Coordinates of C-alpha atoms in Angstrom, one line a residue:
X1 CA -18.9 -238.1 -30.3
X2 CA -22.7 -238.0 -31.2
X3 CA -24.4 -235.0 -32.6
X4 CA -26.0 -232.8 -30.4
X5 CA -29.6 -233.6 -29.1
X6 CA -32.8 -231.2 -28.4
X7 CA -35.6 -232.7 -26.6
X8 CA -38.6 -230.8 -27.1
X9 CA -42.0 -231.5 -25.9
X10 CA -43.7 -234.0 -23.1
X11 CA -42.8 -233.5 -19.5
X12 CA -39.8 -232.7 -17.9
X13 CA -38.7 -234.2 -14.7
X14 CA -35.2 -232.7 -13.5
X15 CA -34.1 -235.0 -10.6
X16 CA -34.0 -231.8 -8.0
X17 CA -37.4 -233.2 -6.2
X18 CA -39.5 -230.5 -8.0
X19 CA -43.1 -231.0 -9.5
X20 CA -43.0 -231.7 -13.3
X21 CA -43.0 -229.1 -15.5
X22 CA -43.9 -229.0 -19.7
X23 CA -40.7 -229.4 -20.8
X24 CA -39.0 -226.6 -22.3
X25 CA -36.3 -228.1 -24.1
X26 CA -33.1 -229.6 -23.2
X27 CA -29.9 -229.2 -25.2
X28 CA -27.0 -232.0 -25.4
X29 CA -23.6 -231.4 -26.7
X30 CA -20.3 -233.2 -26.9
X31 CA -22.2 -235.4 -24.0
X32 CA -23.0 -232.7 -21.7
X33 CA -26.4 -231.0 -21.1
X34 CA -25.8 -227.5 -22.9
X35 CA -28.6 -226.1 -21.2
X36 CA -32.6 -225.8 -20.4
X37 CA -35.1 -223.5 -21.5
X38 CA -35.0 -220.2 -23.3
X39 CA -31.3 -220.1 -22.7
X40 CA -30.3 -222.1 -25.1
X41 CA -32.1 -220.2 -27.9
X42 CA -29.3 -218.7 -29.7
X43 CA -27.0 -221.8 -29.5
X44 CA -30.4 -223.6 -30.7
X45 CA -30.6 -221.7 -34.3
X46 CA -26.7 -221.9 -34.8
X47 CA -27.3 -226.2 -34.6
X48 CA -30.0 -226.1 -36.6
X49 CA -28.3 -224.7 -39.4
X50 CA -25.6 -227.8 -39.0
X51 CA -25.5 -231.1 -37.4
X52 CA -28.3 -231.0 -34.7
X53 CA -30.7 -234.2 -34.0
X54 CA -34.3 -233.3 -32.5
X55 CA -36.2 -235.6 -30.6
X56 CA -39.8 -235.1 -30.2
X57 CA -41.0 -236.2 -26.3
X58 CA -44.8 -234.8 -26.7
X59 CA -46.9 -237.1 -24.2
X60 CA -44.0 -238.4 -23.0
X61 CA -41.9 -238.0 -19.9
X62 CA -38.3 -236.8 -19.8
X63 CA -36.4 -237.5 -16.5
X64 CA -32.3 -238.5 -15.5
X65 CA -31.1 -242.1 -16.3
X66 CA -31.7 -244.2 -13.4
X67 CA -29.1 -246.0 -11.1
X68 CA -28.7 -249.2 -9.4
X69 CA -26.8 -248.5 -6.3
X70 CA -26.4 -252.1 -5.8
X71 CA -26.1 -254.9 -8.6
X72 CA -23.5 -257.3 -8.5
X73 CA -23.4 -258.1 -12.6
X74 CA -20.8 -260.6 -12.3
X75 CA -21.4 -262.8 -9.0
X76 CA -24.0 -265.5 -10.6
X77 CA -23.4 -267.4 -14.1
X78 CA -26.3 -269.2 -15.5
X79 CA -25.6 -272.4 -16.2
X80 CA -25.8 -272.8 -20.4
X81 CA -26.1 -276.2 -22.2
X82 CA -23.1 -276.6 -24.4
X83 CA -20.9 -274.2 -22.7
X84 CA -18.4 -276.3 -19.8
X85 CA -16.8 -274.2 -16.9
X86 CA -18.8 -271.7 -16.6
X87 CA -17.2 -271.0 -13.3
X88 CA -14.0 -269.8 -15.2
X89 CA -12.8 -266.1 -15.0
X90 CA -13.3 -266.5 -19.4
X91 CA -17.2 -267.2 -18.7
X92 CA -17.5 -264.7 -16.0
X93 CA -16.3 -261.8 -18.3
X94 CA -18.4 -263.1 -21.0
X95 CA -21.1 -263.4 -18.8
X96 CA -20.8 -260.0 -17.5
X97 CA -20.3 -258.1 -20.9
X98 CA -24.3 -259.8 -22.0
X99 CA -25.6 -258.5 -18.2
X100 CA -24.6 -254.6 -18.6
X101 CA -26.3 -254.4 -22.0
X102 CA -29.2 -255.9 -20.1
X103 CA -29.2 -253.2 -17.6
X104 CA -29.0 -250.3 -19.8
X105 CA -32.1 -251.6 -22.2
X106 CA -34.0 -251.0 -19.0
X107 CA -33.2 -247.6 -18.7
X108 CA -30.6 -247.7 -16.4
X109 CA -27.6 -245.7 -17.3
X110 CA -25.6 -246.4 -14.2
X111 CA -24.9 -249.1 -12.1
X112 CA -22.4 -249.4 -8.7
X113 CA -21.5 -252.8 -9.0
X114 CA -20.0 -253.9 -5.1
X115 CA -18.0 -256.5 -5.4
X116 CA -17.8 -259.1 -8.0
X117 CA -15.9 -262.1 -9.2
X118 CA -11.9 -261.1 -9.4
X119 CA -11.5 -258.4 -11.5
X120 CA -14.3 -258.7 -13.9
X121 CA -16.2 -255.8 -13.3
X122 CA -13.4 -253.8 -13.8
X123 CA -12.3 -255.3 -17.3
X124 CA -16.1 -255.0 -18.4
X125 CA -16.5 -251.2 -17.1
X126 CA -13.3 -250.5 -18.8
X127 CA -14.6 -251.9 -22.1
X128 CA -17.7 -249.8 -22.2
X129 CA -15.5 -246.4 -21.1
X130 CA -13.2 -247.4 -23.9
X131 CA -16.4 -247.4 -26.3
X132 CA -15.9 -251.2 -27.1
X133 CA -18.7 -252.3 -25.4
X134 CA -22.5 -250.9 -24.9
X135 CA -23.5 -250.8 -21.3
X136 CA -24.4 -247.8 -18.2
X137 CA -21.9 -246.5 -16.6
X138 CA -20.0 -248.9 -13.8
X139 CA -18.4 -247.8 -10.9
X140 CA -17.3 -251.0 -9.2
X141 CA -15.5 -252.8 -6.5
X142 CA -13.2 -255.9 -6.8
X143 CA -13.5 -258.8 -4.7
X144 CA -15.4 -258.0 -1.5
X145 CA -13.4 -258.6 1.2
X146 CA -14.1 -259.7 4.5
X147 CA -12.9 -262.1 7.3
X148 CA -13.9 -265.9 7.8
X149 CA -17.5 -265.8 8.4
X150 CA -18.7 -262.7 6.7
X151 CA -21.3 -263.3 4.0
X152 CA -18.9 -264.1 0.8
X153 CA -16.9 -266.7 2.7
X154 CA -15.6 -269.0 0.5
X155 CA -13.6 -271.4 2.7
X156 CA -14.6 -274.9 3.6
X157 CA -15.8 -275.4 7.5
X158 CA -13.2 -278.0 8.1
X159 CA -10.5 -277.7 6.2
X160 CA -10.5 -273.9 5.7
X161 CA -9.6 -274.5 1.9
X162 CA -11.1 -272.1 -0.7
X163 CA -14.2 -274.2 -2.5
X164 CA -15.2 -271.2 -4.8
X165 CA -12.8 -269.2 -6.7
X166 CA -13.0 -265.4 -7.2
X167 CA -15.5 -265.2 -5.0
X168 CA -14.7 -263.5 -2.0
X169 CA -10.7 -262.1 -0.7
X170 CA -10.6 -264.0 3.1
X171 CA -8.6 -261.0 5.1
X172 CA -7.1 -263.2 8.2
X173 CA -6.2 -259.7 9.9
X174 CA -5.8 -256.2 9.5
X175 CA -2.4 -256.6 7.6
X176 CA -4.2 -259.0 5.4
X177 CA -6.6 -256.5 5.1
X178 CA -4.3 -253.3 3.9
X179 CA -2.1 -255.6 1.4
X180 CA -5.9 -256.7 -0.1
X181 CA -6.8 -253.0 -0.3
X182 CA -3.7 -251.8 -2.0
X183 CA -4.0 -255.1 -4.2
X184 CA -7.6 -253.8 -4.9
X185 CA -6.4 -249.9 -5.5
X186 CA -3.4 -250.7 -7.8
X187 CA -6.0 -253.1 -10.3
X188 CA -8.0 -249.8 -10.8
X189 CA -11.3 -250.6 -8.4
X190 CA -13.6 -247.4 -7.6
X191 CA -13.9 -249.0 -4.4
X192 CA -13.7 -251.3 -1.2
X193 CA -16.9 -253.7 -0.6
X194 CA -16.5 -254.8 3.2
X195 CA -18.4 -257.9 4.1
X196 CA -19.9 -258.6 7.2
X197 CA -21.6 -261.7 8.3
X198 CA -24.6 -262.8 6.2
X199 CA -27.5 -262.4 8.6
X200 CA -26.2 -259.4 10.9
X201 CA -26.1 -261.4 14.0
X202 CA -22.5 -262.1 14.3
X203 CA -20.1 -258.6 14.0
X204 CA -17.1 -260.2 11.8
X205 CA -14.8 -257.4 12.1
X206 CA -13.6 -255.4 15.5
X207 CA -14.4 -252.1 15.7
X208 CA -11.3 -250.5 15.8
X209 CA -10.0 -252.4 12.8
X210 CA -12.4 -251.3 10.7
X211 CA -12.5 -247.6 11.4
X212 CA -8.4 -248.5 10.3
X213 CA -9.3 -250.8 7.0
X214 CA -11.8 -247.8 6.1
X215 CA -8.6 -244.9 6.6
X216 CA -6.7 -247.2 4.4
X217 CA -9.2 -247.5 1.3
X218 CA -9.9 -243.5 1.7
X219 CA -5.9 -243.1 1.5
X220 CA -5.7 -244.9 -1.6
X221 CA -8.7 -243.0 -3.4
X222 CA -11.0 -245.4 -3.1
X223 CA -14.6 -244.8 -1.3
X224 CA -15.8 -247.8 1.2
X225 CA -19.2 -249.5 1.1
X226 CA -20.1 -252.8 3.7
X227 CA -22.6 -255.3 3.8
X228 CA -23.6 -255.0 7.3
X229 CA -27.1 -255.9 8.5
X230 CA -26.4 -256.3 12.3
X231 CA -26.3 -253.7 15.1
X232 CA -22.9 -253.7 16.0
X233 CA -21.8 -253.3 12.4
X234 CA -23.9 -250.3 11.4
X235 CA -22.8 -248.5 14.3
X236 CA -19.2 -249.3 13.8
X237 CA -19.6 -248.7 9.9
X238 CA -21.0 -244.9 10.5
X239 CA -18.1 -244.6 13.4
X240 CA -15.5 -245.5 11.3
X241 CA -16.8 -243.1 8.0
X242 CA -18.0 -245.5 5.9
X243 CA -18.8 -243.7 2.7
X244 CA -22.5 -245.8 3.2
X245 CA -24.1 -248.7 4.5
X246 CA -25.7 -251.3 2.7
X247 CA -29.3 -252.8 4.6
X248 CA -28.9 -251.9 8.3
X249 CA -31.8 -254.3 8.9
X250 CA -31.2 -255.2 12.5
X251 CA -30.4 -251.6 14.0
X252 CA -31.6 -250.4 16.9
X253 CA -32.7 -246.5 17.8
X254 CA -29.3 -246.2 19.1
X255 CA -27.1 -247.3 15.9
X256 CA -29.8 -245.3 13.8
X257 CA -29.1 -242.1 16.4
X258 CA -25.4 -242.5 15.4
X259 CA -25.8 -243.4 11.6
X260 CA -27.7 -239.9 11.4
X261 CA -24.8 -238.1 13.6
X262 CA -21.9 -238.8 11.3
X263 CA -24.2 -238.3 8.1
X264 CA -23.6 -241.6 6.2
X265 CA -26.6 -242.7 3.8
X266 CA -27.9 -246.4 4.0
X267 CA -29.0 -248.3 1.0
X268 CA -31.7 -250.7 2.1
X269 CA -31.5 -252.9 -1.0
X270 CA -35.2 -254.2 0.1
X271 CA -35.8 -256.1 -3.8
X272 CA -34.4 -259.5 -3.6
X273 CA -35.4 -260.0 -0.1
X274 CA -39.2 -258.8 -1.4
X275 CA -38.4 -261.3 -4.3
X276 CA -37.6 -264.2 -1.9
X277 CA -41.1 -263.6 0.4
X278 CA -43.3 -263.1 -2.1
X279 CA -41.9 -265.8 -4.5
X280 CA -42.7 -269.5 -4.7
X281 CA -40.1 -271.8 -6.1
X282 CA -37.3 -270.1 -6.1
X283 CA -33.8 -272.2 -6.6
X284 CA -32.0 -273.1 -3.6
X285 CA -33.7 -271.3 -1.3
X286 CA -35.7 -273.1 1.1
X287 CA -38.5 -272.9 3.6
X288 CA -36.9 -272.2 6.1
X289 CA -34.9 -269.5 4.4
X290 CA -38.0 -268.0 3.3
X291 CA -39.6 -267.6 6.7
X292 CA -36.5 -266.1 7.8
X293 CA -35.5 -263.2 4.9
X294 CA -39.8 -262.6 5.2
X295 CA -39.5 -261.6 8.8
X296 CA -36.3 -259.8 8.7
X297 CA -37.8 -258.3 5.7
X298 CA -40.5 -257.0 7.8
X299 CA -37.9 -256.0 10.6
X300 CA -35.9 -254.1 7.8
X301 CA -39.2 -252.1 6.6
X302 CA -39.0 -250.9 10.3
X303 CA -36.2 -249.8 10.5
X304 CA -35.6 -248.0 7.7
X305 CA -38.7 -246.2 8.5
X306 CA -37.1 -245.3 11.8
X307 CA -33.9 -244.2 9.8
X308 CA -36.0 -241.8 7.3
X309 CA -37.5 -240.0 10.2
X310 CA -34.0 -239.3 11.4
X311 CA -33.3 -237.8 8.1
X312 CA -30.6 -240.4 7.1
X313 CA -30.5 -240.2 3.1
X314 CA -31.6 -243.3 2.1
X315 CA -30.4 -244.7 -1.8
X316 CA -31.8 -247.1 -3.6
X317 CA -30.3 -250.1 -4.9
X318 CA -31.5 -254.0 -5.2
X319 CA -28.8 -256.5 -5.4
X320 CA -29.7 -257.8 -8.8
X321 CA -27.6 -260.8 -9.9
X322 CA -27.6 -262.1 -6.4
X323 CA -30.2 -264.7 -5.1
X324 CA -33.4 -264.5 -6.5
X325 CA -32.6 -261.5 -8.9
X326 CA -30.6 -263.3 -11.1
X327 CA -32.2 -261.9 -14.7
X328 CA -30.0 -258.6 -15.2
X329 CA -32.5 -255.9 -16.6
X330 CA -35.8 -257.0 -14.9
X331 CA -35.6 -256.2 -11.2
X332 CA -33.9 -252.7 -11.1
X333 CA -37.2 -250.6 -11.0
X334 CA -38.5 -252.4 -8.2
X335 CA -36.9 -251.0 -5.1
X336 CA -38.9 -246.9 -5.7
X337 CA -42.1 -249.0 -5.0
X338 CA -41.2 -251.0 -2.0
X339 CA -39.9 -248.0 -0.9
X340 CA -43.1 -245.8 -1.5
X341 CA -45.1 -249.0 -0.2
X342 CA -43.9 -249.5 2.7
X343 CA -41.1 -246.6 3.4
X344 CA -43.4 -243.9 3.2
X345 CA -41.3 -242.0 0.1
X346 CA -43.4 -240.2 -2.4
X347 CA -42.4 -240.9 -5.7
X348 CA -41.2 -237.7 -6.7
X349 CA -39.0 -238.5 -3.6
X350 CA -38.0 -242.2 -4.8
X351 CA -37.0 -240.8 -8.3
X352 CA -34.6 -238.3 -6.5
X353 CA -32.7 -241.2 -4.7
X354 CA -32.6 -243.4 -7.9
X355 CA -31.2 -240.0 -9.9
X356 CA -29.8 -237.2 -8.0
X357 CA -28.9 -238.6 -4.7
X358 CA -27.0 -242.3 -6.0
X359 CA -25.0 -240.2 -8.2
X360 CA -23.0 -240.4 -5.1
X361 CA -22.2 -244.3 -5.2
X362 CA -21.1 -243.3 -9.0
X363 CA -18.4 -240.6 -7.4
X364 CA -20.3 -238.4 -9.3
X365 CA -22.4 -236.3 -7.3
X366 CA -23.3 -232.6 -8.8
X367 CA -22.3 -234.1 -11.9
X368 CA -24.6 -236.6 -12.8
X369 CA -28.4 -237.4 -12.1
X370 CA -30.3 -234.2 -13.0
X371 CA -31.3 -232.3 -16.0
X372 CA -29.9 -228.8 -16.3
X373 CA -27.1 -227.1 -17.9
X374 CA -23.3 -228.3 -17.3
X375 CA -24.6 -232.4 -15.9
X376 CA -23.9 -235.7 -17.9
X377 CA -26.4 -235.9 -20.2
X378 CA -27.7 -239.4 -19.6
X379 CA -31.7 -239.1 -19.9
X380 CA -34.6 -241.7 -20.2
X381 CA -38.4 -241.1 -22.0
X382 CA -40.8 -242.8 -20.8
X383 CA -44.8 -243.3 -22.3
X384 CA -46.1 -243.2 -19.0
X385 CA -45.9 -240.8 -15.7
X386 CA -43.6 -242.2 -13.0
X387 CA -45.0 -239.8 -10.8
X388 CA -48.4 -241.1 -10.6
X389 CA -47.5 -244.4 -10.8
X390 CA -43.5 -244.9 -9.5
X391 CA -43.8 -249.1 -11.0
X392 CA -43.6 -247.0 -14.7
X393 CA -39.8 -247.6 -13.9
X394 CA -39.8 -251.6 -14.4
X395 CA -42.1 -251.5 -16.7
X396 CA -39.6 -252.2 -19.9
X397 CA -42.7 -252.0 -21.9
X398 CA -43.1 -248.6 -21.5
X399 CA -39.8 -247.1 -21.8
X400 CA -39.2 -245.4 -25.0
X401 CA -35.9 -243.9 -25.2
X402 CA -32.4 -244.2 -23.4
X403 CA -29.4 -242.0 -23.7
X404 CA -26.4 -242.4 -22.4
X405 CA -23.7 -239.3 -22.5
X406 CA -25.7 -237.5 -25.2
X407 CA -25.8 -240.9 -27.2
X408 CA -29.6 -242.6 -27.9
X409 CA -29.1 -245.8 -27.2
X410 CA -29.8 -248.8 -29.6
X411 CA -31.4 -250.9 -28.1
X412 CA -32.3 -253.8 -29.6
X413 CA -28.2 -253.4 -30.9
X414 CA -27.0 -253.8 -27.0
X415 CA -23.5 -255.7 -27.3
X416 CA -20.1 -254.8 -28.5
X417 CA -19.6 -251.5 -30.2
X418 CA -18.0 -250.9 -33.8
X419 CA -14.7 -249.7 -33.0
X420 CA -13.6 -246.3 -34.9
X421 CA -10.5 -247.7 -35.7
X422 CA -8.9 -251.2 -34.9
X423 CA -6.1 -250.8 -32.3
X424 CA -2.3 -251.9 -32.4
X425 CA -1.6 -254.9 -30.9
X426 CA -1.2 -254.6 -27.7
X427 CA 1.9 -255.3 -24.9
X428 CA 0.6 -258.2 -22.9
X429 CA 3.5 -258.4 -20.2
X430 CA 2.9 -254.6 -19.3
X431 CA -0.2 -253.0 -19.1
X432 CA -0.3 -249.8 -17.7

């Protein structure tokens, strides 16, 4: 455990939607915000006299550590000279391990990761909870899962056979579904990614199964996300008590009337489809994939807007390491823009949904993503005002301190951790 931490000086924004305030002070210990302000006093002068660390944010600005509601860190492996399958489940965990670091240096301390290749998220955000391996927090799915047609489909046209391991778990029906679930649970998976088709126009999955496949995951601890951008989907993913919805580009008022009714949140995950529009060159997509994700773009800007005036909590993730967002660490900040650009969110408002409000896709809400006494102390310091200017928070460049659980963060050291002591060998037919 680190030393406890006092912030003093620069400007504090909590994460509770307030206006910024000179900061006070904020005490860390054992990995837990101690407390704000003139409460701390006392406990202040006892530290001082022992172990305590004091950081100096004058002209600086103190908020929460961001979170990615939606970066998949182990779907897409560069392809690296020297190095031969690179498709393997050895590369892929590799892979992964280099991305987190990636996303922490930028100031995110959190990521939910929906669905992945096999179980690789899981292994990596196991490493960094065991304090092996430097990276955010991860709260993760396994496989997404889905039937043939939904957006992960993995199965060739013809002959049905699987042309891409790891990539997606085919569910042929709802038995398939429940045995993939439980399969899922038992691994350890925070939760269920559903996949529905890839544009929204086809619904993949019945109704009534999926209000089933969603009882099943809840039953087994886990929460539910899905992929859904058509109408029928959206409407049947609130129905059913999906936990929340990811894009909902293709609603109409009436699936929007019922998303608001049963209180489920929708991620709009607006960044790599901005990316794609506004983006020449881009490998393997084409034209006429361009002029398609640039419309529905538009369509999606719509709607959400539609969704915000219904007061349907919107969270903000981007679908980094998909198409077009490949580079872990660069595109994470971009979605509080887009969203003040075109959503009509203020930023104060966008920094809530990247802090306070996705603490839910980390199954931590009211315990992470604000500053004051008794929350995870995971903090960023920037050298310039998000509030003024909300594209501060891809702006690397400008970031000046991380900390994760009360720990600052090195980061030009991001990779594996010293351990405290080397472990026993461990039982590799039984692991618990």
């Amino acid at each position: 455990m680190s030393n406890p931490l006092y912030i003093k000086g620069g400007t504090l924004i909590d994460g509770n939607g307030g206006a910024p305030i000179p900061n006070p002070g904020v005490l860390i210990v054992s990995g837990k915000i101690a407390g704000v302000g003139q409460c701390i006093e006392a406990q202040l002068a006892q530290l001082r006299q022992q172990n305590l660390v004091e950081l100096d944010a004058t002209g600086k600005h103190v908020m929460p550590g961001l979170i990615d509601g939606h970066c998949h860190i182990s779907s897409s492996q560069g392809a690296i000279p020297g190095i031969r399958y690179t498709d393997s489940q050895e590369f892929a965990t590799l892979w992964t391990a280099r991305a987190v670091g990636q996303v922490l240096e930028a100031g995110f301390t959190s990521l939910s990761a929906p669905g992945g290749k096999w179980f690789v998220d899981v292994t990596v955000r196991d490493a960094v909870n065991a304090g092996m391996l430097e990276g955010p927090r991860i709260y993760c799915a396994g496989m997404p899962i889905g039937p043939i047609g939904n957006i992960f489909d993995n199965t060739h046209p013809v002959t049905g056979e699987i042309t891409a391991e790891g990539v997606s778990a085919i569910c042929h029906s709802l038995d398939d579904f429940r045995k993939e679930i439980r399969l899922q649970a038992k691994r350890g998976v925070n939760m269920i990614k559903i996949a529905d088709s890839y544009w929204g126009d086809k619904e993949t999955i019945r109704s009534d199964e999926l209000a089933q496949i969603v009882d099943e995951a809840h039953r087994l601890g886990c929460t539910v996300s899905i992929h859904a951008r058509g109408s029928g989907s959206t409407r049947a993913s609130a129905l059913a008590g999906m936990d929340w919805i990811f894009h909902a580009d293709l609603a109409t008022d009436e699936d929007l009337d019922a998303v608001a009714k049963a209180g489920v949140p929708i991620m709009p995950c607006f960044t790599q489809c901005h990316i794609i529009a506004t983006t020449d060159n881009i490998p393997g997509v084409g034209a006429v994939t361009r002029k398609r994700v640039t419309a529905q773009l538009e369509t999606a800007y719509s709607v959400i807007r539609k969704a915000r005036e219904r007061g349907i909590k919107l969270l903000m993730g981007t679908d980094s390491g998909n198409t077009a967002c490949y580079e872990q660490g660069r595109y994470h900040g971009i979605e509080g823009e887009l969203m003040v650009k075109n959503i009509g969110m203020t930023p104060m408002e966008a920094i809530v949904a990247y802090t306070k409000d996705n603490a839910k896709v980390m199954g931590l809400a009211g315990q992470l993503g604000t500053i004051e006494a008794d929350m995870l102390a995971d903090i960023v310091i920037w050298n310039a005002d998000p509030v003024k200017d909300i594209s501060v928070l891809y702006k690397k460049e400008l970031l000046d301190t991380v900390i994760k659980d009360g720990r600052v963060i090195k980061r030009d050291g991001i990779g594996f951790r010293p351990l405290p002591k080397e472990p026993p060998k461990a039982n590799v037919i039984n692991q618990g």
